[in-house]
């Protein structure tokens, strides 16, 4: 049987929205969560879809600069989510939107999104780590998982980690799919790149699509440094994780079709929760975005 090659269409399908009649606020859109081998949908679907809905509500050229999100309920896989957008404020320099996601008649996600017109000012960003090996020196997820098995890992989950997420992802140190590769350090870096060029998305400019792509990809690995220090792998039998809340700041525009370095660090873990931070850099060292996320981490 011939396997379908991995594709970034997973992402662009996720952020393709359909206009709908609003029930609660000013505008509404629907979107469909993408396939994954877990009981409930991937949290990045909700963040990216809400970002796309918020961006489609801003028509004066302002750019998304921040999002602050809460995950209220798990979302069903392959099912429609309805996003209602409230136009909270439109000013000359800044605008604010609230977005709520609904499924099965109940709210499951809420965020505030800020937009900025941009103005002249000094520039600064944190340094790019020159010591991180380049992506060509690292194994792909498919190469790492080939011939490996263990724990709760199934053939379906191996296929998803290898090519079902829309992005080629390469870990420094090694990944935490089956075991914690390397030392129990509170940090890691992940090189990522779409499997093929991103397709146009109706209702979004290419720059807006790229912002939504960052919002989509950020959730896949942000809690992994916390798993590392706790010596937990994704295939640990009985492990339960879930996104609780999330914040993201977009510092400057940049294309997402090339390799990006996602530098991540564990900040805290206690009481069944873990907090991680992450920073996205382009290959030419521009700091595009910063992420902070708290998640549920419940071992056996």
Coordinates of C-alpha atoms in Angstrom, one line a residue, residues 59-262:
X59 CA -10.0 45.2 8.2
X60 CA -7.9 48.3 8.7
X61 CA -4.4 46.8 8.3
X62 CA -3.5 46.2 12.0
X63 CA -1.5 43.1 12.7
X64 CA -2.0 40.5 15.5
X65 CA 0.5 41.2 18.3
X66 CA -0.8 39.0 21.1
X67 CA -3.3 36.3 22.2
X68 CA -4.3 35.2 25.7
X69 CA -6.3 32.0 25.8
X70 CA -8.1 29.6 28.1
X71 CA -9.0 26.0 27.2
X72 CA -12.4 25.3 28.9
X73 CA -13.4 21.9 27.6
X74 CA -11.8 19.3 25.2
X75 CA -12.9 19.5 21.6
X76 CA -14.2 16.6 19.5
X77 CA -11.9 15.4 16.6
X78 CA -13.1 16.0 13.1
X79 CA -16.0 18.1 14.3
X80 CA -17.0 21.7 13.7
X81 CA -16.2 24.4 16.2
X82 CA -18.1 27.7 16.0
X83 CA -16.0 30.8 16.7
X84 CA -17.8 34.0 17.7
X85 CA -15.9 37.3 17.6
X86 CA -16.7 40.3 19.7
X87 CA -15.4 43.6 18.4
X88 CA -14.3 45.0 21.8
X89 CA -12.5 48.1 20.7
X90 CA -11.1 49.7 17.5
X91 CA -8.7 52.6 18.1
X92 CA -6.2 54.3 15.8
X93 CA -3.2 52.4 17.0
X94 CA -4.6 49.3 18.7
X95 CA -7.7 47.0 18.5
X96 CA -9.0 44.3 20.7
X97 CA -11.1 41.2 20.0
X98 CA -12.6 38.5 22.1
X99 CA -13.1 35.1 20.5
X100 CA -15.1 32.2 22.0
X101 CA -15.2 28.7 20.5
X102 CA -18.4 26.6 20.9
X103 CA -19.0 23.0 20.3
X104 CA -22.1 20.9 21.1
X105 CA -23.7 24.1 22.4
X106 CA -21.1 24.7 25.1
X107 CA -18.1 27.1 25.2
X108 CA -14.8 25.2 25.0
X109 CA -12.2 28.0 24.3
X110 CA -11.9 31.7 24.9
X111 CA -9.3 34.3 24.1
X112 CA -8.5 38.0 23.9
X113 CA -6.5 39.1 20.9
X114 CA -4.7 42.4 20.4
X115 CA -3.9 44.1 17.1
X116 CA -1.4 47.0 16.5
X117 CA -1.0 49.4 13.6
X118 CA 2.8 49.5 14.2
X119 CA 5.0 52.6 14.6
X120 CA 8.6 53.6 14.5
X121 CA 10.7 52.5 17.5
X122 CA 13.9 50.8 18.6
X123 CA 14.3 47.1 18.0
X124 CA 15.7 44.4 20.2
X125 CA 15.4 40.6 20.5
X126 CA 17.0 37.8 22.5
X127 CA 20.0 36.1 21.0
X128 CA 19.9 33.0 18.8
X129 CA 21.7 30.0 20.2
X130 CA 24.6 29.4 17.7
X131 CA 25.5 26.1 19.4
X132 CA 22.3 24.3 18.4
X133 CA 23.0 21.7 15.6
X134 CA 21.4 22.5 12.3
X135 CA 18.3 20.5 11.2
X136 CA 20.3 18.6 8.5
X137 CA 22.4 17.1 11.3
X138 CA 19.3 15.7 13.1
X139 CA 17.0 12.8 12.6
X140 CA 13.4 13.3 11.5
X141 CA 10.7 12.0 13.7
X142 CA 10.0 9.3 11.1
X143 CA 13.6 8.2 11.2
X144 CA 13.8 8.2 15.0
X145 CA 10.6 6.1 15.3
X146 CA 11.3 3.6 12.6
X147 CA 11.6 0.2 14.2
X148 CA 10.9 1.5 17.7
X149 CA 8.0 0.6 19.9
X150 CA 7.0 0.6 23.5
X151 CA 4.7 2.0 26.2
X152 CA 1.4 3.3 24.9
X153 CA 2.8 4.0 21.4
X154 CA 0.6 2.6 18.6
X155 CA 1.2 2.4 14.9
X156 CA -1.4 5.2 14.5
X157 CA 0.4 7.5 17.0
X158 CA 3.8 6.7 15.4
X159 CA 2.3 7.7 12.0
X160 CA 1.0 10.9 13.5
X161 CA 4.3 11.9 15.2
X162 CA 6.2 11.0 12.0
X163 CA 4.1 12.8 9.4
X164 CA 0.6 13.7 10.5
X165 CA 1.2 17.1 12.1
X166 CA 2.0 19.2 9.0
X167 CA 5.5 20.0 10.1
X168 CA 8.9 18.2 10.0
X169 CA 10.1 18.4 13.6
X170 CA 13.7 17.6 14.8
X171 CA 14.7 17.7 18.4
X172 CA 17.8 18.8 20.3
X173 CA 18.5 16.7 22.4
X174 CA 16.5 13.7 21.1
X175 CA 12.7 13.5 21.3
X176 CA 10.6 12.3 24.2
X177 CA 8.2 10.0 22.3
X178 CA 9.2 6.7 23.9
X179 CA 11.8 7.6 26.5
X180 CA 13.4 10.9 27.6
X181 CA 16.5 11.1 25.3
X182 CA 19.5 12.8 26.9
X183 CA 19.7 14.3 30.4
X184 CA 16.7 15.5 32.4
X185 CA 17.4 19.1 31.5
X186 CA 14.7 21.8 31.7
X187 CA 15.1 22.9 28.1
X188 CA 15.2 21.7 24.5
X189 CA 15.1 23.1 21.0
X190 CA 13.0 21.9 18.0
X191 CA 13.7 22.7 14.4
X192 CA 10.4 22.7 12.4
X193 CA 9.4 23.3 8.8
X194 CA 6.2 22.6 6.9
X195 CA 6.4 19.4 4.9
X196 CA 5.6 21.4 1.7
X197 CA 4.9 25.0 0.9
X198 CA 2.0 26.5 2.7
X199 CA -1.1 26.8 0.6
X200 CA -3.2 30.1 0.3
X201 CA -6.0 30.3 2.9
X202 CA -9.3 32.0 2.0
X203 CA -9.8 35.2 4.0
X204 CA -6.2 35.5 5.1
X205 CA -3.2 37.2 3.6
X206 CA 0.0 35.1 3.4
X207 CA 1.3 37.1 6.4
X208 CA -1.8 36.4 8.5
X209 CA -1.6 32.7 7.4
X210 CA 2.0 32.6 8.7
X211 CA 1.0 34.0 12.1
X212 CA -1.8 31.4 12.4
X213 CA 0.8 28.7 11.4
X214 CA 3.0 29.8 14.4
X215 CA -0.1 29.7 16.7
X216 CA -0.9 26.2 15.3
X217 CA 2.6 24.7 15.7
X218 CA 3.5 26.1 19.1
X219 CA 1.3 23.7 21.2
X220 CA 2.9 20.5 19.9
X221 CA 6.1 20.5 22.0
X222 CA 5.8 23.4 24.5
X223 CA 5.3 21.1 27.4
X224 CA 8.1 18.7 26.5
X225 CA 10.8 20.4 28.6
X226 CA 8.5 19.8 31.6
X227 CA 8.1 16.2 30.6
X228 CA 11.9 16.0 30.4
X229 CA 12.6 17.2 34.0
X230 CA 9.8 14.8 35.3
X231 CA 11.3 11.9 33.3
X232 CA 8.1 11.3 31.4
X233 CA 7.8 10.3 27.8
X234 CA 4.6 10.8 25.6
X235 CA 4.3 7.0 25.5
X236 CA 4.3 6.6 29.3
X237 CA 1.3 4.3 30.1
X238 CA -1.5 6.3 31.7
X239 CA 0.0 9.7 31.1
X240 CA -2.6 12.4 30.6
X241 CA -1.8 15.9 29.4
X242 CA -4.0 18.8 28.3
X243 CA -3.5 22.5 27.6
X244 CA -5.0 24.8 30.3
X245 CA -4.0 28.3 29.3
X246 CA -1.8 30.0 26.7
X247 CA -0.3 33.3 25.8
X248 CA 1.5 34.3 22.7
X249 CA 3.2 37.5 21.5
X250 CA 4.1 38.1 17.8
X251 CA 7.1 40.5 17.7
X252 CA 7.8 40.8 14.0
X253 CA 6.6 39.2 10.7
X254 CA 8.5 36.5 9.0
X255 CA 7.9 33.6 6.6
X256 CA 7.1 30.2 7.9
X257 CA 8.0 28.1 4.9
X258 CA 11.7 27.8 5.9
X259 CA 13.3 26.2 9.0
X260 CA 12.3 27.8 12.3
X261 CA 14.1 27.1 15.6
X262 CA 11.7 26.8 18.6

